[in-house]
Short mmCIF file of C-alpha atoms and ligand atoms in Angstrom, two decimals:
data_model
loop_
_atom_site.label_atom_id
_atom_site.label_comp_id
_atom_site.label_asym_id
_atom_site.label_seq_id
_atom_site.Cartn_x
_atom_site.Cartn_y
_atom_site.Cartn_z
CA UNK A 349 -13.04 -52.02 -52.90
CA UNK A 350 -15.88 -52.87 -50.49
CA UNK A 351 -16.93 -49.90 -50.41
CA UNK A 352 -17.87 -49.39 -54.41
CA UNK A 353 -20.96 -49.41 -55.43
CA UNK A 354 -21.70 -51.65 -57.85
CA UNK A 355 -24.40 -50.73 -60.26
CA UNK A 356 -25.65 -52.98 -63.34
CA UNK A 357 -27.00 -50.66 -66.27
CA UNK A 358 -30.07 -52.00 -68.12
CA UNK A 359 -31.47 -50.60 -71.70
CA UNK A 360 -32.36 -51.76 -74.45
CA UNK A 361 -30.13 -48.92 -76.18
CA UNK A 362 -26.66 -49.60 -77.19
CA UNK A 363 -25.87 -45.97 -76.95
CA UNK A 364 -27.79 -45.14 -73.94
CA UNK A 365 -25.87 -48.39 -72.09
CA UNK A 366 -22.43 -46.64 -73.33
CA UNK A 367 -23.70 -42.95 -71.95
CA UNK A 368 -24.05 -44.09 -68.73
CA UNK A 369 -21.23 -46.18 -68.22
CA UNK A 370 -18.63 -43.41 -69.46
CA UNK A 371 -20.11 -40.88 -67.00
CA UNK A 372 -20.53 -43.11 -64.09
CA UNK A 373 -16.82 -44.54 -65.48
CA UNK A 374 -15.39 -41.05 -63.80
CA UNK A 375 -17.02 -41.88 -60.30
CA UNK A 376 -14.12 -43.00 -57.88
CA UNK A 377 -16.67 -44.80 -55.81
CA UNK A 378 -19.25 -46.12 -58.47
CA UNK A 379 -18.54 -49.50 -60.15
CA UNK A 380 -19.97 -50.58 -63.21
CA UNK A 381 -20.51 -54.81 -62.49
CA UNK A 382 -22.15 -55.25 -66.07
CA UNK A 383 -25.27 -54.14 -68.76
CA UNK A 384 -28.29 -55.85 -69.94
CA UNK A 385 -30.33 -55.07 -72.63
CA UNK A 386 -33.38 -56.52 -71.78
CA UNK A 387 -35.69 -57.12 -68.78
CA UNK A 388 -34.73 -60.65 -69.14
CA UNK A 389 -30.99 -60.62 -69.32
CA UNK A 390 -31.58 -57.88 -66.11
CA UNK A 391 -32.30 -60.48 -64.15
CA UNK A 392 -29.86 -63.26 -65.34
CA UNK A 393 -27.50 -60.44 -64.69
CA UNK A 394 -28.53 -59.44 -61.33
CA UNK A 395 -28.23 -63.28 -59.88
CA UNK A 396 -24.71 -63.26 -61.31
CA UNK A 397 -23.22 -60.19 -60.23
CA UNK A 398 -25.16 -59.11 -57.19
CA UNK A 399 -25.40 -55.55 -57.99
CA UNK A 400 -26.15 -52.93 -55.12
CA UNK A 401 -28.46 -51.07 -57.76
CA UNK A 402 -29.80 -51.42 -60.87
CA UNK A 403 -30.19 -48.86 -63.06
CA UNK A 404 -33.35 -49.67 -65.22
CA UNK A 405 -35.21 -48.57 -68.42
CA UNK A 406 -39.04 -48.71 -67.97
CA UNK A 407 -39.74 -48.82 -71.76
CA UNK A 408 -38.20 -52.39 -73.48
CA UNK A 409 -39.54 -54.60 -75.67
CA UNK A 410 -40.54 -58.22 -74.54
CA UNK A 411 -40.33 -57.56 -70.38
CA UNK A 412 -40.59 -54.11 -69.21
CA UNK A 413 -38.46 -52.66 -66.74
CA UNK A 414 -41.53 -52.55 -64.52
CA UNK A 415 -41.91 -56.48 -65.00
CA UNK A 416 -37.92 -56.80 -64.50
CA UNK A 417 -38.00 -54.74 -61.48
CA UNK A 418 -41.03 -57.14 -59.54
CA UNK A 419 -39.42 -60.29 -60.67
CA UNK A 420 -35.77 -58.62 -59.52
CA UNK A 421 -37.38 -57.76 -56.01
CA UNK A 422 -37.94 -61.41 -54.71
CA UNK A 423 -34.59 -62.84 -56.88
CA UNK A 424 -32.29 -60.64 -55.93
CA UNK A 425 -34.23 -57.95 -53.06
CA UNK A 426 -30.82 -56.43 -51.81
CA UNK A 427 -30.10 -54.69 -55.26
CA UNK A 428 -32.11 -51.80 -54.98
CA UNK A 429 -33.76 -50.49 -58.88
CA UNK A 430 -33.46 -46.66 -59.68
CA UNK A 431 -36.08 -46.70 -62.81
CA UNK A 432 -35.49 -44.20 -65.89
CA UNK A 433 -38.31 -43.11 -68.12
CA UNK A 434 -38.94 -40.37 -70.23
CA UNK A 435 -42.30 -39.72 -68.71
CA UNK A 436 -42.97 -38.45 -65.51
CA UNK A 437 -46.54 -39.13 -64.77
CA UNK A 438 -47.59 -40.12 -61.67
CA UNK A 439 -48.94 -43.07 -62.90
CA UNK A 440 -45.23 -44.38 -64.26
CA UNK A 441 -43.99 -43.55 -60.98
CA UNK A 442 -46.85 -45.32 -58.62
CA UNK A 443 -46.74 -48.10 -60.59
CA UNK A 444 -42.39 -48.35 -60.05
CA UNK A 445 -42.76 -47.64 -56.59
CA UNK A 446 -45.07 -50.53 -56.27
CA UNK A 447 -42.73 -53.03 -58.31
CA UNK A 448 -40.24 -52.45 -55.88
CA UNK A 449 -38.13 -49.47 -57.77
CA UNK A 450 -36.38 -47.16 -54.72
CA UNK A 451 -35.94 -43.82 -57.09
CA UNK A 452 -37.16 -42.64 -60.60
CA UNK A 453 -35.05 -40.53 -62.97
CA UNK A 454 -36.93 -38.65 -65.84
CA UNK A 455 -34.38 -38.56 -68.96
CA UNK A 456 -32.89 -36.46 -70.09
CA UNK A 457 -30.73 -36.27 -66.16
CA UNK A 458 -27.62 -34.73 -65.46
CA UNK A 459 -25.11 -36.89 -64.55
CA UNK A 460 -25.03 -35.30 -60.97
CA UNK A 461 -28.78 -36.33 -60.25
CA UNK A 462 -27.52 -39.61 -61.94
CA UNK A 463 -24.88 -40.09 -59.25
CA UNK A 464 -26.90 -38.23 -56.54
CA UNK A 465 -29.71 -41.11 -57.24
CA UNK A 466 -27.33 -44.09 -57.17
CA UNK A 467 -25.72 -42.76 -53.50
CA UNK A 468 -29.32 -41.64 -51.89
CA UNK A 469 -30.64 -45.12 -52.38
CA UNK A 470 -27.73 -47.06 -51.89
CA UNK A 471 -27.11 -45.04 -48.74
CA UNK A 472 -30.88 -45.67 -47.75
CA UNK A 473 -30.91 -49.48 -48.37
CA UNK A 474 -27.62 -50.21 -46.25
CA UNK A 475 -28.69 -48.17 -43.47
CA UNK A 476 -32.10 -49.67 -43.61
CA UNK A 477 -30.13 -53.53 -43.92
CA UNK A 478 -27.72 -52.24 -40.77
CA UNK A 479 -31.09 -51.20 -38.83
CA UNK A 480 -32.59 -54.60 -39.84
CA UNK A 481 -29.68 -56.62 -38.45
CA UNK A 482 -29.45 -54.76 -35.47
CA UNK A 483 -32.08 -56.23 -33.22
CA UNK A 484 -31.60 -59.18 -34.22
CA UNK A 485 -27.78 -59.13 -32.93
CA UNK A 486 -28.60 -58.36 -29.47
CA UNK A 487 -32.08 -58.95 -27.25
CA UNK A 488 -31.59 -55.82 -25.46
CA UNK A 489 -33.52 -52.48 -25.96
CA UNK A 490 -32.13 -50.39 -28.60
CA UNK A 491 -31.24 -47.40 -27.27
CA UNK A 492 -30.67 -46.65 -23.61
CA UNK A 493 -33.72 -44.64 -22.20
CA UNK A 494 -33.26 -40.76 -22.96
CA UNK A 495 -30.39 -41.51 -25.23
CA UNK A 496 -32.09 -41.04 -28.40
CA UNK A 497 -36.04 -39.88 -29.19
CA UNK A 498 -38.55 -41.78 -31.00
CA UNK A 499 -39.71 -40.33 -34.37
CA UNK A 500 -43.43 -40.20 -35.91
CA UNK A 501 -43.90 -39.65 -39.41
CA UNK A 502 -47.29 -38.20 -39.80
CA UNK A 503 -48.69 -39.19 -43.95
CA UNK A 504 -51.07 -39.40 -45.71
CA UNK A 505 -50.83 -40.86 -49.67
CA UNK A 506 -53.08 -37.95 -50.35
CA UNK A 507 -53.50 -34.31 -49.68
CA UNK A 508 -55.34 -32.22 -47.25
CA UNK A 509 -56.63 -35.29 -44.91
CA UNK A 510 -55.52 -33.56 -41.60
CA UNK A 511 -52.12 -34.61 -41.50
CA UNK A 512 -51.13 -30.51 -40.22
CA UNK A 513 -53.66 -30.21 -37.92
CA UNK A 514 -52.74 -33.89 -36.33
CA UNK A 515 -49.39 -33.14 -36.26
CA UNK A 516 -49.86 -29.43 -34.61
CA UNK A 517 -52.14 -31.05 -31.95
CA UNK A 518 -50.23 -34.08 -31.03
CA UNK A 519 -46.93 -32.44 -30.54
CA UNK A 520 -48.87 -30.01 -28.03
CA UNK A 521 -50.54 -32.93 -26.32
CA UNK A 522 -47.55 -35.32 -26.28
CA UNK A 523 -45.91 -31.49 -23.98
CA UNK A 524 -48.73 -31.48 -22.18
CA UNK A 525 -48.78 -35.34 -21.10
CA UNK A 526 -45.19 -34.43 -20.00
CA UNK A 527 -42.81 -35.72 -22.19
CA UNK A 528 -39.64 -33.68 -21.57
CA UNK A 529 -38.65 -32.67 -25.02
CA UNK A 530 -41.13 -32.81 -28.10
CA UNK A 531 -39.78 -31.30 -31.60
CA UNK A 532 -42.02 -31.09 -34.12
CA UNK A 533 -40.50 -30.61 -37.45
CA UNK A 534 -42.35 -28.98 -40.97
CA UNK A 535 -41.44 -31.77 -43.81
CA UNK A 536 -43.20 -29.97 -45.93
CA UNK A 537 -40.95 -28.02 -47.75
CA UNK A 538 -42.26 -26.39 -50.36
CA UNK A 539 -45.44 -25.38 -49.03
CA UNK A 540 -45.44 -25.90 -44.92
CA UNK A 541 -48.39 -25.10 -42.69
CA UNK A 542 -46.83 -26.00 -39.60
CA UNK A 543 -46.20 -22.38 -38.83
CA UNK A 544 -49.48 -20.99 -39.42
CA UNK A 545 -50.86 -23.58 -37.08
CA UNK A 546 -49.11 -22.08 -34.60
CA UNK A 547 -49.05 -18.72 -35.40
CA UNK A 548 -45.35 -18.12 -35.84
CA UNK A 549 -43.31 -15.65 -37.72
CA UNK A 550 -42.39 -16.63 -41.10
CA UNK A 551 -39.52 -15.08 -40.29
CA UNK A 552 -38.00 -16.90 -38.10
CA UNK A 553 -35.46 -19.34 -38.69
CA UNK A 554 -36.06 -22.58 -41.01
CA UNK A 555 -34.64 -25.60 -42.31
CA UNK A 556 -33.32 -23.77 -45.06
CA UNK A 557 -30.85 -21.93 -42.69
CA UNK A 558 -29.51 -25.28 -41.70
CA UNK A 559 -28.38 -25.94 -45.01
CA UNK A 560 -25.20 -24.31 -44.74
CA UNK A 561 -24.19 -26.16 -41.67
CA UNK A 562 -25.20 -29.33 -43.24
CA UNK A 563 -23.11 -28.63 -46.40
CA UNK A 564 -20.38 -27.63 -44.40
CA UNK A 565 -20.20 -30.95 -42.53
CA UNK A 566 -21.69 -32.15 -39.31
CA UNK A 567 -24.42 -30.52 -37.79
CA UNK A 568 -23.58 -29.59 -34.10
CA UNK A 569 -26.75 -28.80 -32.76
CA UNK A 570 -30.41 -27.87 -33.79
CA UNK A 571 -30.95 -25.29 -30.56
CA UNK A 572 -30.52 -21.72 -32.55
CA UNK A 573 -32.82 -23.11 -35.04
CA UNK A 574 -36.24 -24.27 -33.61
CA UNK A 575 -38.67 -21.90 -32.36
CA UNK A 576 -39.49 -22.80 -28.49
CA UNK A 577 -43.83 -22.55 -28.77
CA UNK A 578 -45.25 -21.56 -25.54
CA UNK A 579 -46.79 -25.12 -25.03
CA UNK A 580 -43.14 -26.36 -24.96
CA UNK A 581 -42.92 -28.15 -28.12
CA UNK A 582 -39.87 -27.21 -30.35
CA UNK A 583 -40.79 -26.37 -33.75
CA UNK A 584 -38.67 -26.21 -36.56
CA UNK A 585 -40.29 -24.78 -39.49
CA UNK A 586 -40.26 -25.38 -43.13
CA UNK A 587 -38.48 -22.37 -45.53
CA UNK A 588 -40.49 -19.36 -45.91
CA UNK A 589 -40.99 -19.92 -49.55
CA UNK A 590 -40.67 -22.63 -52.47
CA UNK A 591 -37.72 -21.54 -53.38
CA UNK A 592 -35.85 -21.58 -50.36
CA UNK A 593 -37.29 -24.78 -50.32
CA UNK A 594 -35.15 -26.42 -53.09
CA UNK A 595 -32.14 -25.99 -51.52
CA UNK A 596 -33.32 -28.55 -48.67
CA UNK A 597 -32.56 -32.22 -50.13
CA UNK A 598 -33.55 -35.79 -48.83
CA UNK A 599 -30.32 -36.00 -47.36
CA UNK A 600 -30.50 -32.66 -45.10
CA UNK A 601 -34.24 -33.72 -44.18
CA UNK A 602 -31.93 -37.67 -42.81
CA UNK A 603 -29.62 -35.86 -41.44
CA UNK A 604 -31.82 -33.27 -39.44
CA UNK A 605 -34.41 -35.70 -37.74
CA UNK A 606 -31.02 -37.23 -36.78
CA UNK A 607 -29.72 -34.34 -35.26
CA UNK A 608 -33.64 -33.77 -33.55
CA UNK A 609 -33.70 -37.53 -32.60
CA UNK A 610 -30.15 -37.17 -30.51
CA UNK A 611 -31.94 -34.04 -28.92
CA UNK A 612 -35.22 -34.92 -28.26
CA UNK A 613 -37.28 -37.65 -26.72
CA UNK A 614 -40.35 -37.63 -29.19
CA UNK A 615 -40.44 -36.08 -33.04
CA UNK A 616 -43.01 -35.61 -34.86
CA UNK A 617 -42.94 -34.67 -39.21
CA UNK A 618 -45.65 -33.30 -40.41
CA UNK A 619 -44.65 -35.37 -44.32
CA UNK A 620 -45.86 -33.99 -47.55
CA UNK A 621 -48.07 -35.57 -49.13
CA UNK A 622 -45.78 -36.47 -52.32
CA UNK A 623 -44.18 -39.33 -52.63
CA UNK A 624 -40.86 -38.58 -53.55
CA UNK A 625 -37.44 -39.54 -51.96
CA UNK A 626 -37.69 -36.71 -49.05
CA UNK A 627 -41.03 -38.43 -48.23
CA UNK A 628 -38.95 -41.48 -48.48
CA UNK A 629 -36.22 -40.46 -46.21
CA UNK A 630 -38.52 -39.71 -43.59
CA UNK A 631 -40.42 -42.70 -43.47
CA UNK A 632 -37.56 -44.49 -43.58
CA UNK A 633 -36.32 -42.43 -40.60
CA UNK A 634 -39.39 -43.39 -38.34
CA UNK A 635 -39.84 -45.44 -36.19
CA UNK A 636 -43.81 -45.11 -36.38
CA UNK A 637 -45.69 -43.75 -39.45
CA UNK A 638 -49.06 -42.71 -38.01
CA UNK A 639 -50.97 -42.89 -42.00
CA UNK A 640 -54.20 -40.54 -41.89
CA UNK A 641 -57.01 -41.14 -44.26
CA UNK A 642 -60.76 -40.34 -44.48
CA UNK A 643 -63.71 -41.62 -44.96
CA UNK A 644 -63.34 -40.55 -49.09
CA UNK A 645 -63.35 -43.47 -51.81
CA UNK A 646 -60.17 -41.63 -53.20
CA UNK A 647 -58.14 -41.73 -49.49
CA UNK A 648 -59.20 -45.30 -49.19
CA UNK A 649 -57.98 -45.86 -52.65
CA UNK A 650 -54.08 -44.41 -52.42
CA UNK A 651 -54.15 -46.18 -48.89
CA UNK A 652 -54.26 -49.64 -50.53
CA UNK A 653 -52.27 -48.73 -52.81
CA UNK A 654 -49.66 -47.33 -49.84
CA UNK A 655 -49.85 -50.21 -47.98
CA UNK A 656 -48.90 -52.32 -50.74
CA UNK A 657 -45.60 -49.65 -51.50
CA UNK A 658 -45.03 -49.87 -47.61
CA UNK A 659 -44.44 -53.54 -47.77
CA UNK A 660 -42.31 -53.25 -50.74
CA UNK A 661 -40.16 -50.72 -48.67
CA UNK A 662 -39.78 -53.47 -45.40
CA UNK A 663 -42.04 -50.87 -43.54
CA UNK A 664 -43.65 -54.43 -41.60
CA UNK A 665 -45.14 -54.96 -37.99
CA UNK A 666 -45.90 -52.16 -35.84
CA UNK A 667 -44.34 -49.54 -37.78
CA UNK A 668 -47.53 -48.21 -39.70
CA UNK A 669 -50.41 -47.21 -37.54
CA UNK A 670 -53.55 -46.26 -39.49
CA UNK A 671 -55.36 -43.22 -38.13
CA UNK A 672 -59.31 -42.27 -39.64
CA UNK A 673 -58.86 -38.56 -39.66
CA UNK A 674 -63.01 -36.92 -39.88
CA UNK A 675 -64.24 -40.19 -38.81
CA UNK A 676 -68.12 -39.11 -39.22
CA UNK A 677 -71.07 -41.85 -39.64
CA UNK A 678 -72.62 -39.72 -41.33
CA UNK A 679 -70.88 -39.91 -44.43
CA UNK A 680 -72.06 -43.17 -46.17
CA UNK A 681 -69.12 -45.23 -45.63
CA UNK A 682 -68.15 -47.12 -42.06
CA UNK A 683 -65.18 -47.50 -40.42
CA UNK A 684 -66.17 -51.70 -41.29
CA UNK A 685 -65.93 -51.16 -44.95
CA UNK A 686 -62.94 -49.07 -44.68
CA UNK A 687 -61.20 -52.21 -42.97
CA UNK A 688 -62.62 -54.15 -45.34
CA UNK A 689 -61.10 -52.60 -48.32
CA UNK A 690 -57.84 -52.16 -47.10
CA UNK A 691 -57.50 -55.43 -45.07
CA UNK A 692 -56.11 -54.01 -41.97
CA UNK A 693 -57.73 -52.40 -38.52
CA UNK A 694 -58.17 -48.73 -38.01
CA UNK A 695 -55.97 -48.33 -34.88
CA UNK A 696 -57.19 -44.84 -34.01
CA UNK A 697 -60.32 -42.65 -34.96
CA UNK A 698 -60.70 -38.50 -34.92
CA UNK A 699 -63.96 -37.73 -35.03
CA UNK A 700 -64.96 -34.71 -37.99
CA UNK A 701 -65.20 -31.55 -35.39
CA UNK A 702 -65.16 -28.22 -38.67
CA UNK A 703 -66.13 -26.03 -35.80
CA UNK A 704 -63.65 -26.83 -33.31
CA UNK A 705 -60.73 -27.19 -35.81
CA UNK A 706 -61.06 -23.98 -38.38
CA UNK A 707 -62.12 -21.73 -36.06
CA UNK A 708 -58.35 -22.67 -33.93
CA UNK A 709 -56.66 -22.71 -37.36
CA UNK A 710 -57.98 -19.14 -38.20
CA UNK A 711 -56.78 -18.13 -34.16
CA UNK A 712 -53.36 -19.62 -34.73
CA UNK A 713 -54.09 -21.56 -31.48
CA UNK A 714 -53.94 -25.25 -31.66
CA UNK A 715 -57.53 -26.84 -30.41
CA UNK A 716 -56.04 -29.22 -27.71
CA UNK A 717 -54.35 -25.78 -26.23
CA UNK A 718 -57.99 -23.60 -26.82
CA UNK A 719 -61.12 -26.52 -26.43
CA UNK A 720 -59.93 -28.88 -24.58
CA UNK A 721 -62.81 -30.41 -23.59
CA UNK A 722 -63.75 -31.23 -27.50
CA UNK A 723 -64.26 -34.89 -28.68
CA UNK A 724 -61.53 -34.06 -31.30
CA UNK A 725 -59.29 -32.88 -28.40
CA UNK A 726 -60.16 -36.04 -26.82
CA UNK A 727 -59.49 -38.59 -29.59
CA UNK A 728 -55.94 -36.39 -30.27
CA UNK A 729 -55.57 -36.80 -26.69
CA UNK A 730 -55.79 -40.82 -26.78
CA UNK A 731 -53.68 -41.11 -30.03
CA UNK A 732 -50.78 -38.97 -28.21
CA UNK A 733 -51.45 -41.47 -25.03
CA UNK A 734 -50.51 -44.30 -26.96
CA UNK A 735 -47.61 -42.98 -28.91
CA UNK A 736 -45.55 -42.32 -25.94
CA UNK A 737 -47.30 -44.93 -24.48
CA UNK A 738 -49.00 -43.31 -21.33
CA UNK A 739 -51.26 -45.59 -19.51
CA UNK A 740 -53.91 -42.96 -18.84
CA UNK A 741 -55.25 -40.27 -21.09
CA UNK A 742 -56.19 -38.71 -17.66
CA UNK A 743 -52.50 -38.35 -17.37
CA UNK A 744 -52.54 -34.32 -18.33
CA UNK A 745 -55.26 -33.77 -15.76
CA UNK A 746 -52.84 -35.74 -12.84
CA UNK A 747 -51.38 -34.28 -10.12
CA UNK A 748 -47.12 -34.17 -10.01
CA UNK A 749 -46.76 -37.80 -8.65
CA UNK A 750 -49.37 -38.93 -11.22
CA UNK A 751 -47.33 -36.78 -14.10
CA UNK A 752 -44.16 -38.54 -12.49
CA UNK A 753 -45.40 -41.88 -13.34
CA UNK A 754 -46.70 -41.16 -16.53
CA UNK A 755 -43.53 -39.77 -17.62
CA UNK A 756 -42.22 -43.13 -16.75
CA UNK A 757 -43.91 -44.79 -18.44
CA UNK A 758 -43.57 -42.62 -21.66
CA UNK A 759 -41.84 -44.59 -24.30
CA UNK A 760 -41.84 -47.70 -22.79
CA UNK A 761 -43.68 -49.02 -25.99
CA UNK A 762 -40.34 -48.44 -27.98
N1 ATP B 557 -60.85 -33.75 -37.52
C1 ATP B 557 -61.16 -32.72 -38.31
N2 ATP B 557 -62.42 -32.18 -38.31
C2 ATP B 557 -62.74 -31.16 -39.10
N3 ATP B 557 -61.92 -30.58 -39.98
C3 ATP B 557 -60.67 -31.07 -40.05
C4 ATP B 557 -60.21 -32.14 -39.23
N4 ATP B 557 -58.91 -32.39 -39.52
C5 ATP B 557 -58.57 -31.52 -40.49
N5 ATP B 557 -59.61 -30.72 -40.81
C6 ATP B 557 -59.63 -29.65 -41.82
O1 ATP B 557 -59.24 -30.23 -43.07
C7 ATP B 557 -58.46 -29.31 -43.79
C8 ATP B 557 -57.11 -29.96 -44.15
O2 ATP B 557 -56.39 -30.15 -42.97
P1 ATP B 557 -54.79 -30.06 -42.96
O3 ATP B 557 -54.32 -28.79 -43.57
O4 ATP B 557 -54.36 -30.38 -41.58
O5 ATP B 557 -54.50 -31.29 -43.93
P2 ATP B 557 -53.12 -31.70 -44.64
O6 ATP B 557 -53.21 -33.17 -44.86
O7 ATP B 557 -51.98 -31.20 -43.83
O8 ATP B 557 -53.24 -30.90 -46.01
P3 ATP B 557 -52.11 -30.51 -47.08
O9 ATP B 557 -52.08 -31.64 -48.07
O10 ATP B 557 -52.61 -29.22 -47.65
O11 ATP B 557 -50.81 -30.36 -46.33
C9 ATP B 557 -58.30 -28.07 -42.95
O12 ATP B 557 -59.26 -27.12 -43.35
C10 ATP B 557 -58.60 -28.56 -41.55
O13 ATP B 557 -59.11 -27.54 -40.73
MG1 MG B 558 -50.38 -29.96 -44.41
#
């Protein structure tokens, strides 16, 4: 029965405690350990039975489930807390995410998203525990060279920072540094700009026609599915509408940048902005999460606040690299104070270029490819240098001995 999962139920309702146990009663491999009905007992609870995940009310008298869930993530941080409320705001949710909770269920839920909750995050936190223990077993690099790609998350905690037109640009300069096989994959579901970045043919295939492969089992290969860009980089874009979009879960998105990492030697996913569990699968996916913000009181703002989620998640060392997106002195605030405020380095600046950038979104040609000689081309150039860990930003200008060598050395930091 190792394989159960063993969920404790906590609410302060009788009735609600007896709902959820019936229907989660008829899952072969869910196991209800126990119930609480109060933050306090939660936690007795928790130290007793070792639960895998806690189910937990945010709204009880004496300790909240918000309180329950901070206390429960130093007592007992390997049960991971799916938190119910009845509200949705943003607020309820930030303020879960930061005490630790790995999924939040508005009531009133079906009893599928119930059950589709309790497997996504118990799913997430043993593969994240197996990932954990596996350097630690052996003192060898993880992967043999070539045998599997690296993956970069590009986020931002808020909206419309650059986080498309970094992603665009870096895949192109990563090609054109001479990394074999760059993918760069549209995250953004709902509303993806990848595409018109690039100017490609919403047409074309998407995620969304991998869905069917994906339901139907394993998915054999991602090759009839990306669009081959003429700068080399593989793109596969998000589903031409929102729709189309809802049939893509966080599941399909792990299982995807799988399939790309086996295929590829570099990834890069352009995230939405959202925090939600598909955000949350992909982070937890990467191996880097290059975070974009800007020199705007509100960016610097959701950035603390992100960091301080980030640790929660286990997301430590060298994982999270911040990058000032529109880095312009001009603006009132300085890189300094940035630092300040968020108590951690900027590791990489791109400097604000409007000209440069709109006038190669409007073209459909991404800036590295059209001005290369830009400062903005220059900074993406650098950042794309030290992701696949190039010694030389001259490297794209080097002859074929030089490119030799600098393919070497590409991902050598991994
Ligand atoms: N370094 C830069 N200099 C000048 N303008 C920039 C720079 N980076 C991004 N922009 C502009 O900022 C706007 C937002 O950029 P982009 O769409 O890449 O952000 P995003 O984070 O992907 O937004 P969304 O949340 O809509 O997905 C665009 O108009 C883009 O041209
Ligand atoms: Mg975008």
């Amino acid at each position: 029965m190792a394989d159960r999962i063993k969920v404790l139920i906590v609410d302060d309702i009788p009735e609600t405690r007896d709902h959820l146990s019936k229907l989660l009663g008829f899952e072969a491999d869910i196991d209800v350990v126990g119930v609480a009905s109060s933050g306090a007992e939660a936690i007795e609870r928790a130290v007793a039975l070792q639960p895998d995940v806690v189910l937990m009310d945010i709204n009880m008298p004496d300790m909240d489930g918000i309180a329950a869930t901070e206390q429960l993530s130093a007592k007992v941080p390997a049960a991971a807390v799916v938190m119910m409320s009845v509200q949705g705001e943003a607020d309820y949710l930030r303020r879960s995410m930061l005490a630790g909770a790995r999924e939040f269920l508005v009531k009133p839920f079906s009893s599928d998203e119930l059950t589709a909750s309790i497997r996504q995050v118990w799913t997430r936190e043993r593969d994240k525990l197996s990932r954990m223990i596996a350097p630690v077993a052996t003192s060898a690099p993880a992967a043999a060279p070539g045998e599997t790609g690296t993956v970069v998350a590009i986020f931002s905690p808020k909206g419309g920072v650059g986080r498309t037109t970094v992603a665009v640009n870096l895949a192109v300069a990563a090609a054109s540094l001479g990394a074999k096989r760059v993918a760069l994959m549209d995250g953004c579901f709902q509303f993806g700009d990848v595409g018109v970045l690039l100017n490609l043919n919403p047409k074309n295939k998407s995620i969304a026609d991998l869905v069917p492969e994906l339901e139907a089992g394993e998915l054999e290969s991602t090759d009839t599915f990306v669009i081959n860009h003429s700068s080399g980089v593989r793109v596969l874009l998000a589903p031409p509408s929102p729709e189309a979009a809802e049939h893509v879960t966080a599941n399909h998105a792990k299982r995807v940048i799988e399939r790309l990492r086996a295929e590829n030697d570099l990834i890069i996913v352009d995230c939405p902005a959202a925090f939600n569990d598909t955000t949350l699968a992909i982070l937890d996916e990467a191996d880097i999460i290059l975070t974009l913000l800007s020199l705007e009181i509100t960016s610097i703002k959701n950035m603390r606040l992100f960091l301080e989620v980030a640790d929660q998640l286990g997301y430590g060392g060298n994982k999270i690299r911040l990058v000032l997106n529109r880095a312009d002195s001009t603006l009132g605030i300085r890189v300094a104070d940035v630092e300040h405020s968020i108590g951690r380095k900027v590791d990489h600046t791109i400097v604000s270029d409007g000209r440069s950038v709109v006038y190669a979104l409007n073209r459909g040609v991404p800036f590295f490819l059209s001005n290369r000689e830009a400062q903005v081309s220059q900074d993406i150039l650098r950042l794309a240098t030290a992701v696949v860990g190039a010694n030389e930003a001259a490297a794209s200008k080097a002859d074929s001995t030089d490119k030799a060598a600098a393919k070497k050395s590409l991902f050598a930091w991994r």
